[in-house]
CSV table of C-alpha atoms and ligand atoms in Angstrom, one decimal:
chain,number,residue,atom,x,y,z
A,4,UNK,CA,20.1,28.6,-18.8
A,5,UNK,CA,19.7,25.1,-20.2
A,6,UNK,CA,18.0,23.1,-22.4
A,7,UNK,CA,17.5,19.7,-21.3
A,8,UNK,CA,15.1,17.3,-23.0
A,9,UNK,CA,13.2,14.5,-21.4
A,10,UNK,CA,12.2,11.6,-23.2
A,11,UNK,CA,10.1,8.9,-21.7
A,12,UNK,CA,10.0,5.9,-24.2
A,13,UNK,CA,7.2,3.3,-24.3
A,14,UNK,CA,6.6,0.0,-26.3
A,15,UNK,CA,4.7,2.3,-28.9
A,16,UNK,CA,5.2,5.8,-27.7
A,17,UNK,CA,7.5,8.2,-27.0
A,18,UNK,CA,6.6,11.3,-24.5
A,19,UNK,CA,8.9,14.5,-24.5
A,20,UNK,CA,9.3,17.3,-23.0
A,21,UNK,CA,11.9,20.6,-23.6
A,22,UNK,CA,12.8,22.3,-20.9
A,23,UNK,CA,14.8,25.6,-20.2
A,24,UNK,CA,16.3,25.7,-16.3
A,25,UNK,CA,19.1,26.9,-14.1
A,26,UNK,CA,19.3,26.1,-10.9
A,27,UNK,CA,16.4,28.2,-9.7
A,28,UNK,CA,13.9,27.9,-12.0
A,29,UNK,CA,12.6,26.0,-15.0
A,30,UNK,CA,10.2,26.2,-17.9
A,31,UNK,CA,8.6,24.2,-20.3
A,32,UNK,CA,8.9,25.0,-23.8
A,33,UNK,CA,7.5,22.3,-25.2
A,34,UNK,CA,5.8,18.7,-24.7
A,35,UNK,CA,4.1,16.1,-26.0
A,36,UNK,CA,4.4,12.5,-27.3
A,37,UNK,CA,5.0,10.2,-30.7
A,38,UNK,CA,2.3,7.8,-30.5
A,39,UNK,CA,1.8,4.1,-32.6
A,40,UNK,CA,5.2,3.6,-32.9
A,41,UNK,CA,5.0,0.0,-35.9
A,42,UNK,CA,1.4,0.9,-35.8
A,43,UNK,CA,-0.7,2.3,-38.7
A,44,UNK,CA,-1.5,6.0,-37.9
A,45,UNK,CA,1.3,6.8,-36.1
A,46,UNK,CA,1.9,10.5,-35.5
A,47,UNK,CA,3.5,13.6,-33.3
A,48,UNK,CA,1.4,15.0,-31.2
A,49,UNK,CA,2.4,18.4,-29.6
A,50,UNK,CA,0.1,19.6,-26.6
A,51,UNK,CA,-1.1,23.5,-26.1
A,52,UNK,CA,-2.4,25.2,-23.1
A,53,UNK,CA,-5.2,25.9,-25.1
A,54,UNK,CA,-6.0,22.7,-26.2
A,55,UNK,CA,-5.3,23.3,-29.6
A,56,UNK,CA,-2.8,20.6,-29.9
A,57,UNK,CA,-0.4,20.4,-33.2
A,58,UNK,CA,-0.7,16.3,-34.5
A,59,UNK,CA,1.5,15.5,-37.4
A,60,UNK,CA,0.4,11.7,-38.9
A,61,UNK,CA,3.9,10.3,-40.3
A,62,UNK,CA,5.1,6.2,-40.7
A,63,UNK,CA,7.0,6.2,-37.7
A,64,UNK,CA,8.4,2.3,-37.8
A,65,UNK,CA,10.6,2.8,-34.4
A,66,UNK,CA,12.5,4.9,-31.5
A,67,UNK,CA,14.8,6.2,-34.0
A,68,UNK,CA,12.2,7.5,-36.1
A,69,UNK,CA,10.3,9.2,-33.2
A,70,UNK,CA,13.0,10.7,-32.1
A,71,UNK,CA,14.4,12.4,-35.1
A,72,UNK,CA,10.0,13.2,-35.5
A,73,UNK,CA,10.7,15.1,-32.2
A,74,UNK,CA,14.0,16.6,-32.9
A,75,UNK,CA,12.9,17.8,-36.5
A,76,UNK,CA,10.6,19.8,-35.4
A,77,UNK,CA,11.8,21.0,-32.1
A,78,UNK,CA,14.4,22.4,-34.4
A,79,UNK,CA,11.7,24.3,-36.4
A,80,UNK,CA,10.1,25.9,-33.6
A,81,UNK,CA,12.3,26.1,-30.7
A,82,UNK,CA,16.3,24.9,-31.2
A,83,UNK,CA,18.4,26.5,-33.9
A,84,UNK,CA,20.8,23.9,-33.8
A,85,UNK,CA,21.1,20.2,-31.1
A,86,UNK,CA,23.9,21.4,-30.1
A,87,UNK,CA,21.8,24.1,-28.0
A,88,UNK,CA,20.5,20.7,-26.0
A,89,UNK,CA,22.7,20.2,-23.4
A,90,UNK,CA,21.5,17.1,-22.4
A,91,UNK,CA,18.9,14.7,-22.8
A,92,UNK,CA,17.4,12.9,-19.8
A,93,UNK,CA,15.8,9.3,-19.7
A,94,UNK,CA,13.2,7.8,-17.9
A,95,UNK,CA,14.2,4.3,-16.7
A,96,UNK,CA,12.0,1.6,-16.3
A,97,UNK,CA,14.8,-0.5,-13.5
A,98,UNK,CA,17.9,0.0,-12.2
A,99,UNK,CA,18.4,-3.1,-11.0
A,100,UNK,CA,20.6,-3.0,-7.5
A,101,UNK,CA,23.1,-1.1,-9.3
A,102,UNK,CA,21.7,2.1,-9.4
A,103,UNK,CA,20.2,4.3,-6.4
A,104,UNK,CA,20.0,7.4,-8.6
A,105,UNK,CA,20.3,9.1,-11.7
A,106,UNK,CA,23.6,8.6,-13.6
A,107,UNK,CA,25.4,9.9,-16.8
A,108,UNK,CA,25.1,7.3,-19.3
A,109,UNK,CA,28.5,5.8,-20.4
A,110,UNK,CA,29.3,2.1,-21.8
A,111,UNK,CA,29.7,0.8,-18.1
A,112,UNK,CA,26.2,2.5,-17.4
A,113,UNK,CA,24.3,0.8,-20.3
A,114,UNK,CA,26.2,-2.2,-19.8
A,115,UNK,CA,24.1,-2.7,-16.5
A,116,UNK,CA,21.2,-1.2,-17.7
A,117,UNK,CA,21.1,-3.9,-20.1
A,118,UNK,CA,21.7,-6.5,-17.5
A,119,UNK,CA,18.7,-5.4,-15.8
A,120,UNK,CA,16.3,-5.6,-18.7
A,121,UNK,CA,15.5,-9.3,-17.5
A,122,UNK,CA,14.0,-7.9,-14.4
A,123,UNK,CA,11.6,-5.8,-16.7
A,124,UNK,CA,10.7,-7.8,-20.2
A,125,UNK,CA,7.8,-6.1,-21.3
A,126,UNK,CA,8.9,-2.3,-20.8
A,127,UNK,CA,12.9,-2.6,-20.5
A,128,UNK,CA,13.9,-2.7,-24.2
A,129,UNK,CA,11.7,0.3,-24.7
A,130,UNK,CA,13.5,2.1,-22.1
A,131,UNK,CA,16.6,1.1,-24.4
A,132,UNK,CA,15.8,1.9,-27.6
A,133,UNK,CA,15.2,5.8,-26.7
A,134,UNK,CA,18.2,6.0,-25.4
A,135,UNK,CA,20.2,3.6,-28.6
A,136,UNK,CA,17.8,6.2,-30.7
A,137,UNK,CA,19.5,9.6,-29.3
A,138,UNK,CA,23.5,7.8,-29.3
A,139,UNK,CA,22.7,7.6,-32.7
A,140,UNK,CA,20.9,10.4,-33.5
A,141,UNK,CA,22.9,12.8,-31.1
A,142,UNK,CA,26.5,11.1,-30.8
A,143,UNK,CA,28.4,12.8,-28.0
A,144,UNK,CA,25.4,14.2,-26.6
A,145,UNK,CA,24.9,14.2,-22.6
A,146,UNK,CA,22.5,11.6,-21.6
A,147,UNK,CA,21.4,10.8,-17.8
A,148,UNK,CA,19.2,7.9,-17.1
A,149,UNK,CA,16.6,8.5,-14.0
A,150,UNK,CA,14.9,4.7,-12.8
A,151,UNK,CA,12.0,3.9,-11.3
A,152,UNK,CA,13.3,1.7,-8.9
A,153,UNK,CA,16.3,4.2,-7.7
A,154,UNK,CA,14.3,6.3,-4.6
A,155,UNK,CA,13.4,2.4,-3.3
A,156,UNK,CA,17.0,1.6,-3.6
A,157,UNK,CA,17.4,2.6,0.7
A,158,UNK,CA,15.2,-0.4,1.8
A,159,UNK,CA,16.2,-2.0,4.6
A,160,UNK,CA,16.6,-5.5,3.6
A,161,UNK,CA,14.0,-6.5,5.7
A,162,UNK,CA,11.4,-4.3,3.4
A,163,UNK,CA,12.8,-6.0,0.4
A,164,UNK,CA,13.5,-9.3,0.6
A,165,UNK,CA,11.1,-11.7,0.2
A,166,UNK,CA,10.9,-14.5,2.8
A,167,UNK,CA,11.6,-17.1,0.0
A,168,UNK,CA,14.4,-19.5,-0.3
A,169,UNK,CA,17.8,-17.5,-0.4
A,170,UNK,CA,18.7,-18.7,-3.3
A,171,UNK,CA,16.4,-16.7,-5.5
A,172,UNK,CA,17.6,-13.6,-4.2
A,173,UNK,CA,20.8,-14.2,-5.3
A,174,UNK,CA,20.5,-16.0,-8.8
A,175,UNK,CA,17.4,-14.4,-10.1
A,176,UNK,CA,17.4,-11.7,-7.9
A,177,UNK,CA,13.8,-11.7,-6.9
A,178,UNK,CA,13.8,-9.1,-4.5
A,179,UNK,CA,11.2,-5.9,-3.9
A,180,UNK,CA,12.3,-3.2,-5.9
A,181,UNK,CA,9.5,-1.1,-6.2
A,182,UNK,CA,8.4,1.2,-8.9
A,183,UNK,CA,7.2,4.9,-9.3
A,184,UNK,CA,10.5,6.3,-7.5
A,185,UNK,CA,10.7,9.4,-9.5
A,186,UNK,CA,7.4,10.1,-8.6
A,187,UNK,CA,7.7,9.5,-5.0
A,188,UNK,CA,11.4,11.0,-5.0
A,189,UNK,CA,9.2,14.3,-6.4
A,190,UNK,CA,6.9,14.5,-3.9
A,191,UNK,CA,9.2,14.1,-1.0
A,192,UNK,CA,11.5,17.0,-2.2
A,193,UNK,CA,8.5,19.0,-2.8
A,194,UNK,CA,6.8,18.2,0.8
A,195,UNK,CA,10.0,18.6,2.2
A,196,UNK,CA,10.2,22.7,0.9
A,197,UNK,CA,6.7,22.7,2.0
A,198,UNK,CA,7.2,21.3,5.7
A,199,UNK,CA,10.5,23.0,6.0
A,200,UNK,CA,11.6,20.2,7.0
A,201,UNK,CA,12.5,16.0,6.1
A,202,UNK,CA,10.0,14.2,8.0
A,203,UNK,CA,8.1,11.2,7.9
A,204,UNK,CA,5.7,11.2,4.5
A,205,UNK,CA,3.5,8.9,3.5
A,206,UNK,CA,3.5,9.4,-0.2
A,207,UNK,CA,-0.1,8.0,-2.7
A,208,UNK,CA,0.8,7.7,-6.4
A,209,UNK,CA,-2.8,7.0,-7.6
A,210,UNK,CA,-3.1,6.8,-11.1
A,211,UNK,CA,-4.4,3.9,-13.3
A,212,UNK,CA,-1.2,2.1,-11.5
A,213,UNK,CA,-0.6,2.9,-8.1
A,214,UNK,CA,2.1,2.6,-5.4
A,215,UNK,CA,1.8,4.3,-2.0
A,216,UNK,CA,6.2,4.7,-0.7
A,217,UNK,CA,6.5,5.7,3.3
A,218,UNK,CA,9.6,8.4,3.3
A,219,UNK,CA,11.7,8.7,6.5
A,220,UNK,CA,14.2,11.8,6.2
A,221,UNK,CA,14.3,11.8,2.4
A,222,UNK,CA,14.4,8.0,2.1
A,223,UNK,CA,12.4,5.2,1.0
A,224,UNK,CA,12.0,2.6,3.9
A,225,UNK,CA,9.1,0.9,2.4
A,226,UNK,CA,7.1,0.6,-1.0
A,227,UNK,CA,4.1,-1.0,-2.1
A,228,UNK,CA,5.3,-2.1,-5.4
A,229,UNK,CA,7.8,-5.2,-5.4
A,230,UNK,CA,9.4,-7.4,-7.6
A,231,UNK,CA,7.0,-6.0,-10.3
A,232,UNK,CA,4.6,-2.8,-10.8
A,233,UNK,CA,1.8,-5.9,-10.1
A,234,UNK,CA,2.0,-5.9,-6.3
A,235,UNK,CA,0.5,-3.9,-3.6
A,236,UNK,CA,-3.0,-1.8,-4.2
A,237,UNK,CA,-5.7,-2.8,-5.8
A,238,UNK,CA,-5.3,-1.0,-9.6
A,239,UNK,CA,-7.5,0.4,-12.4
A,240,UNK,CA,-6.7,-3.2,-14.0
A,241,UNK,CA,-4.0,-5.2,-11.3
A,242,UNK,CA,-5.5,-6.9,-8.6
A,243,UNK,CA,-2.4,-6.1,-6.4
A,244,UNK,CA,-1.6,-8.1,-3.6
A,245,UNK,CA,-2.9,-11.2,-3.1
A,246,UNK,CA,-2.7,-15.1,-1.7
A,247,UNK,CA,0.3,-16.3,-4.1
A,248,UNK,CA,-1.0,-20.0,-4.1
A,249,UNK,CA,-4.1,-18.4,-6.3
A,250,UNK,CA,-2.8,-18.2,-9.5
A,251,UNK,CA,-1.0,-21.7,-9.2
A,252,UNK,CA,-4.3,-22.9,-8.1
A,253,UNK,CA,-5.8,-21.1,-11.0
A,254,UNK,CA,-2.9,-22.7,-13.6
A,255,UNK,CA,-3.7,-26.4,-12.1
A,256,UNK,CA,-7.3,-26.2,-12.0
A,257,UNK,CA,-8.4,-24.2,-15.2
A,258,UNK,CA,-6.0,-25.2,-17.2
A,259,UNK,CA,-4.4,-22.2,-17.8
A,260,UNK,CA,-0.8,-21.3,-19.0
A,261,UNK,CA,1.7,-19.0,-16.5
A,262,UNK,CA,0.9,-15.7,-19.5
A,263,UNK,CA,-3.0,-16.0,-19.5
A,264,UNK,CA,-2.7,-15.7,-15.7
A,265,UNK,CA,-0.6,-12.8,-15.9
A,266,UNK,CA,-2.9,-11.0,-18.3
A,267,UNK,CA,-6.0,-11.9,-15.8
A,268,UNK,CA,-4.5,-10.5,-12.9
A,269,UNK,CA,-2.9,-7.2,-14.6
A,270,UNK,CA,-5.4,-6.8,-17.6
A,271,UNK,CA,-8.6,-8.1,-16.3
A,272,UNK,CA,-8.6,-7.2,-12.1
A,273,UNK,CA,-8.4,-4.6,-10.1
A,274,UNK,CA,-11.4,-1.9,-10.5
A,275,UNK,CA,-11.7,-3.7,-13.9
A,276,UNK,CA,-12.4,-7.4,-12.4
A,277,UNK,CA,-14.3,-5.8,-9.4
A,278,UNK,CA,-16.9,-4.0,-12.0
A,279,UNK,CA,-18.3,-4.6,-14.8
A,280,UNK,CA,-15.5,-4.5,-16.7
A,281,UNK,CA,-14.7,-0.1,-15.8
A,282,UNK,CA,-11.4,0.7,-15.1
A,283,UNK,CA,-11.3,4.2,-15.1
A,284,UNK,CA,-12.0,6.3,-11.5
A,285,UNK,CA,-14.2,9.0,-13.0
A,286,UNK,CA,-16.7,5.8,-14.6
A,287,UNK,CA,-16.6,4.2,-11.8
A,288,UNK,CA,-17.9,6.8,-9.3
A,289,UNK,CA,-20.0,8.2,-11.6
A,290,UNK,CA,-21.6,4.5,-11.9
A,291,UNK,CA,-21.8,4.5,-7.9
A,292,UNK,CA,-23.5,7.4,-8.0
A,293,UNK,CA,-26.6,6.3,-10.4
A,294,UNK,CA,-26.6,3.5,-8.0
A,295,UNK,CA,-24.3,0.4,-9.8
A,296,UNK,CA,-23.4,-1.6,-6.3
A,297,UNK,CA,-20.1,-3.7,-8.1
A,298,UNK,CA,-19.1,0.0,-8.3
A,299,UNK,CA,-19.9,0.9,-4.8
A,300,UNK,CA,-18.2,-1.9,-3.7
A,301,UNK,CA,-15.2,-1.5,-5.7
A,302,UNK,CA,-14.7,2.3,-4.1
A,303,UNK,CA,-14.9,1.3,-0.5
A,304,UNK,CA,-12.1,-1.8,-1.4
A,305,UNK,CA,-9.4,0.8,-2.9
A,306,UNK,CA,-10.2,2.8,0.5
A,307,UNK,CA,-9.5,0.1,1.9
A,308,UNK,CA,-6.4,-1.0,0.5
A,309,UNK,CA,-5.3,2.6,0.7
A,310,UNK,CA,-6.1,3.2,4.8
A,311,UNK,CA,-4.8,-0.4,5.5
A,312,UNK,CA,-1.4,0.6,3.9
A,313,UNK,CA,-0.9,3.8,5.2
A,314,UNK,CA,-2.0,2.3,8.6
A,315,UNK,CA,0.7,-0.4,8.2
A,316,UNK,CA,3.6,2.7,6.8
A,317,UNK,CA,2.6,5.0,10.2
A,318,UNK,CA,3.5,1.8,12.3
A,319,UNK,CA,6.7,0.9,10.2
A,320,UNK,CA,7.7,4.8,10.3
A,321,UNK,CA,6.5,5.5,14.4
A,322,UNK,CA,4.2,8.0,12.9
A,323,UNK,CA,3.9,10.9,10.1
A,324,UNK,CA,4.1,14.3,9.8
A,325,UNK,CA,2.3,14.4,6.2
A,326,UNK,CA,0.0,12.5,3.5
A,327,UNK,CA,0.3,13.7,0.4
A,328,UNK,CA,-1.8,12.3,-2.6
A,329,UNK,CA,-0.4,12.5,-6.4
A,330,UNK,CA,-1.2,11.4,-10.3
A,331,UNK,CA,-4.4,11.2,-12.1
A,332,UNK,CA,-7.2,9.7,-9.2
A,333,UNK,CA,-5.0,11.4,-5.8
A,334,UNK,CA,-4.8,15.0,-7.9
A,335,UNK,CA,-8.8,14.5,-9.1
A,336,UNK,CA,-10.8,13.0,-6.9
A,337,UNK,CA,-12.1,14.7,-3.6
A,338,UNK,CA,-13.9,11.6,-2.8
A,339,UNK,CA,-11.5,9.5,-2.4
A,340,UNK,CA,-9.6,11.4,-0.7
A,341,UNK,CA,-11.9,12.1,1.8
A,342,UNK,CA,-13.0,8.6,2.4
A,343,UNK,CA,-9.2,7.7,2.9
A,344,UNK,CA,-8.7,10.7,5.4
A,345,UNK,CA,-12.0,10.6,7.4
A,346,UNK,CA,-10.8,6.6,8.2
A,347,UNK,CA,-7.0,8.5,9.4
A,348,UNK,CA,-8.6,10.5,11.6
A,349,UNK,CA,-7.2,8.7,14.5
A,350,UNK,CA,-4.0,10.3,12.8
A,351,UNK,CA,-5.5,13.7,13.5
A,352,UNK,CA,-6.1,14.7,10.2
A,353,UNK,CA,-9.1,17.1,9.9
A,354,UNK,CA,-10.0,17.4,6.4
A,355,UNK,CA,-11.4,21.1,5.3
A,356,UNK,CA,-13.9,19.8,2.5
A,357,UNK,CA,-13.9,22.8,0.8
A,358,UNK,CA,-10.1,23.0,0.0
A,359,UNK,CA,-10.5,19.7,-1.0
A,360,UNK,CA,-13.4,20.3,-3.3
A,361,UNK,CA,-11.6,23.2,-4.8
A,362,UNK,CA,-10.7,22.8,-8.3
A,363,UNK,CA,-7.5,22.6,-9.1
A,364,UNK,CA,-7.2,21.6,-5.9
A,365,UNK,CA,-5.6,23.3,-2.9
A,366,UNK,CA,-2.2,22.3,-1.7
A,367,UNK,CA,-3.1,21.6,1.5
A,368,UNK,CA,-6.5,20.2,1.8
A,369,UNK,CA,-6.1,19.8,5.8
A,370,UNK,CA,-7.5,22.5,8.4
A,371,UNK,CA,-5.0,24.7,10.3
A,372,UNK,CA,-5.2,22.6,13.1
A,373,UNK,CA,-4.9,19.1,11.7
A,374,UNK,CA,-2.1,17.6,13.5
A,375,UNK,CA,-1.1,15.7,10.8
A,376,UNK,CA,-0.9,17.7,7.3
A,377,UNK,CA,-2.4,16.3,3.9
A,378,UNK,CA,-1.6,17.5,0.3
A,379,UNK,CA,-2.1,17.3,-2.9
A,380,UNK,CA,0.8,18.2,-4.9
A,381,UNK,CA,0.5,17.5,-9.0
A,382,UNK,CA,2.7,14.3,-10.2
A,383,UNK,CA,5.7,15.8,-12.3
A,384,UNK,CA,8.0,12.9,-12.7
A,385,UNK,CA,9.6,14.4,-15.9
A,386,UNK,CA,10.4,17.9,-14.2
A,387,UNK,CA,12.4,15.6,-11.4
A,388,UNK,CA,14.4,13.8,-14.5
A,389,UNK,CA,15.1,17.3,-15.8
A,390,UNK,CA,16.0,18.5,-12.4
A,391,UNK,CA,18.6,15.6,-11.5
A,392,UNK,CA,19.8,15.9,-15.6
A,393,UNK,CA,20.7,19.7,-15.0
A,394,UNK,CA,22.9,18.9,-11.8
A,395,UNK,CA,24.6,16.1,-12.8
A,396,UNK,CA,25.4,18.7,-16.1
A,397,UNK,CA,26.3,21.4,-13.5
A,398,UNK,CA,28.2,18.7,-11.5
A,399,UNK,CA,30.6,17.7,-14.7
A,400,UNK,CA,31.0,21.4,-16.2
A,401,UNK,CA,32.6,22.0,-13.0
A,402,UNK,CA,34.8,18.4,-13.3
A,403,UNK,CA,35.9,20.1,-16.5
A,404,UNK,CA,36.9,23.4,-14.9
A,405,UNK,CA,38.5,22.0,-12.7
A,406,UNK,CA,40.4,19.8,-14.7
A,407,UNK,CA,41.3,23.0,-17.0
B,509,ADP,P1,-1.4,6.5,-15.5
B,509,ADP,O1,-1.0,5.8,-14.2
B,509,ADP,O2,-2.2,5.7,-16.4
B,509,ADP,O3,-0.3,7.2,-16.1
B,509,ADP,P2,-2.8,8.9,-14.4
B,509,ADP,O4,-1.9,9.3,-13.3
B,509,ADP,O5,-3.0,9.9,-15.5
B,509,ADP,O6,-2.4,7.5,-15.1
B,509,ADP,O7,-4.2,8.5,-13.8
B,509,ADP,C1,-5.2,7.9,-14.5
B,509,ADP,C2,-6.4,7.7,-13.6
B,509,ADP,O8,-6.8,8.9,-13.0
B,509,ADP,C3,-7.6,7.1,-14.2
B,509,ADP,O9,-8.0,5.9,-13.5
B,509,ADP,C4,-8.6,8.2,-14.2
B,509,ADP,O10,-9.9,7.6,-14.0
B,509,ADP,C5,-8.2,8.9,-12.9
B,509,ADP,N1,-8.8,10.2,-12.9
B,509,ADP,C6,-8.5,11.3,-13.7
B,509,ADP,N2,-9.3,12.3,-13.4
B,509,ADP,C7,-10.1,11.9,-12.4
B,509,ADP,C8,-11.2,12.5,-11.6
B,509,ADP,N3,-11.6,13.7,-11.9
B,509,ADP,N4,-11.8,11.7,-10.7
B,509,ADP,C9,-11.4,10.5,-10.5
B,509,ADP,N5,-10.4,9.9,-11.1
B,509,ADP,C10,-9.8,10.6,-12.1
């Protein structure tokens, strides 16, 4: 067995998770998140089963320091020594074009990972620093870094490119890249041991961002996200896809500069800009419900950016075999699930309402003979970056036995 921990580094927080796995099975020994990293009050928080979680408040003035916050007292409860880590997994905001899955991080490796933090400026160097913080704190110490935009890296190029003078493409590489891979990557391997088989997947990451990723045999062909995590659905706060002369028209008319534009359309839009200023699911319906129409209306336009897509991925795929909806809104909310599927049912899906009112929810919400199969499979993005750590470690302790 191996002890693998994932760290998921924000602007001002870092989430981590220990896990123990070989092979066949895993198991979390411990998780939770350093949180107001520069900020007054920052602090380790572990998280419990029984929500009795264990905060520690502590100056914490950058990655390096919440780090060694985690490692200090994962060595007081669960690691006699680091070297019992045998390796520490990343999560990656972008991997550019360069990389179309996880890798062991080496000088070439960061190298590129660096060139690609121009791609992402507000999250890349945060991405950076976790893994600057373990080289120091842990020199010599396995490190795999997992991206975001890997699973999207098999688009054909006419899902990616952007029909936009060449030249962009190839001097600032504007290009879809697509975001949430780890996530999608996840659910198709999980579907995939569910079907028994590859198939064609439609896969709904809907949490406060949200990206729906059509999967052909194991690959990404298509992916609502593009160049940034801005495109595609309407969001809790992104308004998604949209005309792109409106914000120039926005900039000329209003007087407004190209960064107050950007924080109106992924700060103030989505179910944020369509309500009264509510952004989170479980507000919103239970607004609808008592009767507020901007909320109303807001619910039926996120069906309706979710059917049109998934509409739009049947015809690029020639049809699906499963529809499977993940993270905080797809795992927790019936209704919108069952909006979305009673508008497939030209798909022949056949919801059965009470597996999808169960709570937790069942893992397959559709009746036995639903021709088309939807589930609803819990988003676990950091088990995927352990999982793809532990086989590139099983993949170079061989190397070395081999080189023996
Ligand atoms: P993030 O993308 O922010 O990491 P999550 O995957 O945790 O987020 O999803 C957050 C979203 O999930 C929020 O918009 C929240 O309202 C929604 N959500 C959580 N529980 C429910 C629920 N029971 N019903 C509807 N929406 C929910």
């Amino acid at each position: 067995m191996d002890k693998i921990l994932v760290l998921n580094s924000g602007s001002t927080s870092v989430k981590f998770q220990l896990f123990l796995m070989d092979s066949n099975t895993h198991n979390v020994i411990s998780k939770g998140l350093v949180d107001r990293i520069g900020l007054q009050g920052s602090k380790l928080i572990v998280k419990t089963d029984d929500a009795h979680d264990f905060t520690l408040e502590t100056p914490i003035k950058d990655h390096k320091d919440a780090i060694k916050v985690v490692l200090d007292y994962l060595l007081q409860k669960h690691l006699k020594n680091t070297d019992e880590l045998s390796a520490v997994g990343h999560r990656m905001g972008h991997g550019g074009e360069y990389f179309d899955k996880s890798v062991i991080i080496d000088e070439d490796v960061m190298e590129k990972i660096y060139d690609t933090i121009p791609l992402i400026p507000l999250h890349g160097p945060a991405f950076v620093h976790g893994v600057e913080a373990v080289t120091s704190l842990l020199p010599n110490k396995m490190q795999v870094a997992t991206f975001d935009s890997a699973f999207h890296q098999s688009m054909d190029k006419s899902a990616y490119l952007y029909a936009i003078p060449k030249e962009y493409y190839k001097d600032l590489r504007i290009r879809r890249y697509g975001f949430h891979g780890t996530s999608h990557n996840y659910i198709s391997h999980k579907t995939e041991e569910i079907l028994g088989f590859k198939g064609k997947i439609i896969s709904c990451h809907l949490g406060g961002g949200g990206s729906i990723c059509a999967i052909n045999n194991g690959k990404s062909v298509d992916t609502t996200m593009g160049y940034t995590p801005s495109a595609g659905l309407i969001m809790s706060t992104r308004s998604g896809d949209m005309d792109p002369y409106i914000p120039l028209h926005i900039m000329k008319t209003q007087n407004k500069t190209a960064d107050e534009v950007n924080q109106m359309f992924n700060k103030q839009s989505g179910m944020f800009g369509l309500t009264n200023g509510h952004s989170d699911m479980r507000d919103i319906i239970e607004s609808a419900e008592k009767g507020d129409k901007d909320c109303e209306f807001a619910i039926e336009a996120y069906v309706y950016s979710l059917v049109k897509t998934i509409g739009a991925y049947v015809a690029v795929m020639g049809g699906i075999d499963a529809l499977v909806f993940t993270a905080g809104i797809g795992e927790n909310s019936p209704l919108i699930r069952q909006k979305v599927c009673e508008k497939l049912s030209y798909l022949g899906i056949n919801l059965d309402l009470d597996k999808n009112n169960q709570r937790p929810c069942a893992e397959e919400i559709t009746t036995s003979n639903s021709s088309t199969k939807v589930f609803v499979i819990p988003a676990n993005e950091e088990l995927m970056i352990a999982e793809e750590s532990y086989e590139l470690l099983e993949m170079e302790k061989q190397k070395q036995k081999e080189a023996v």
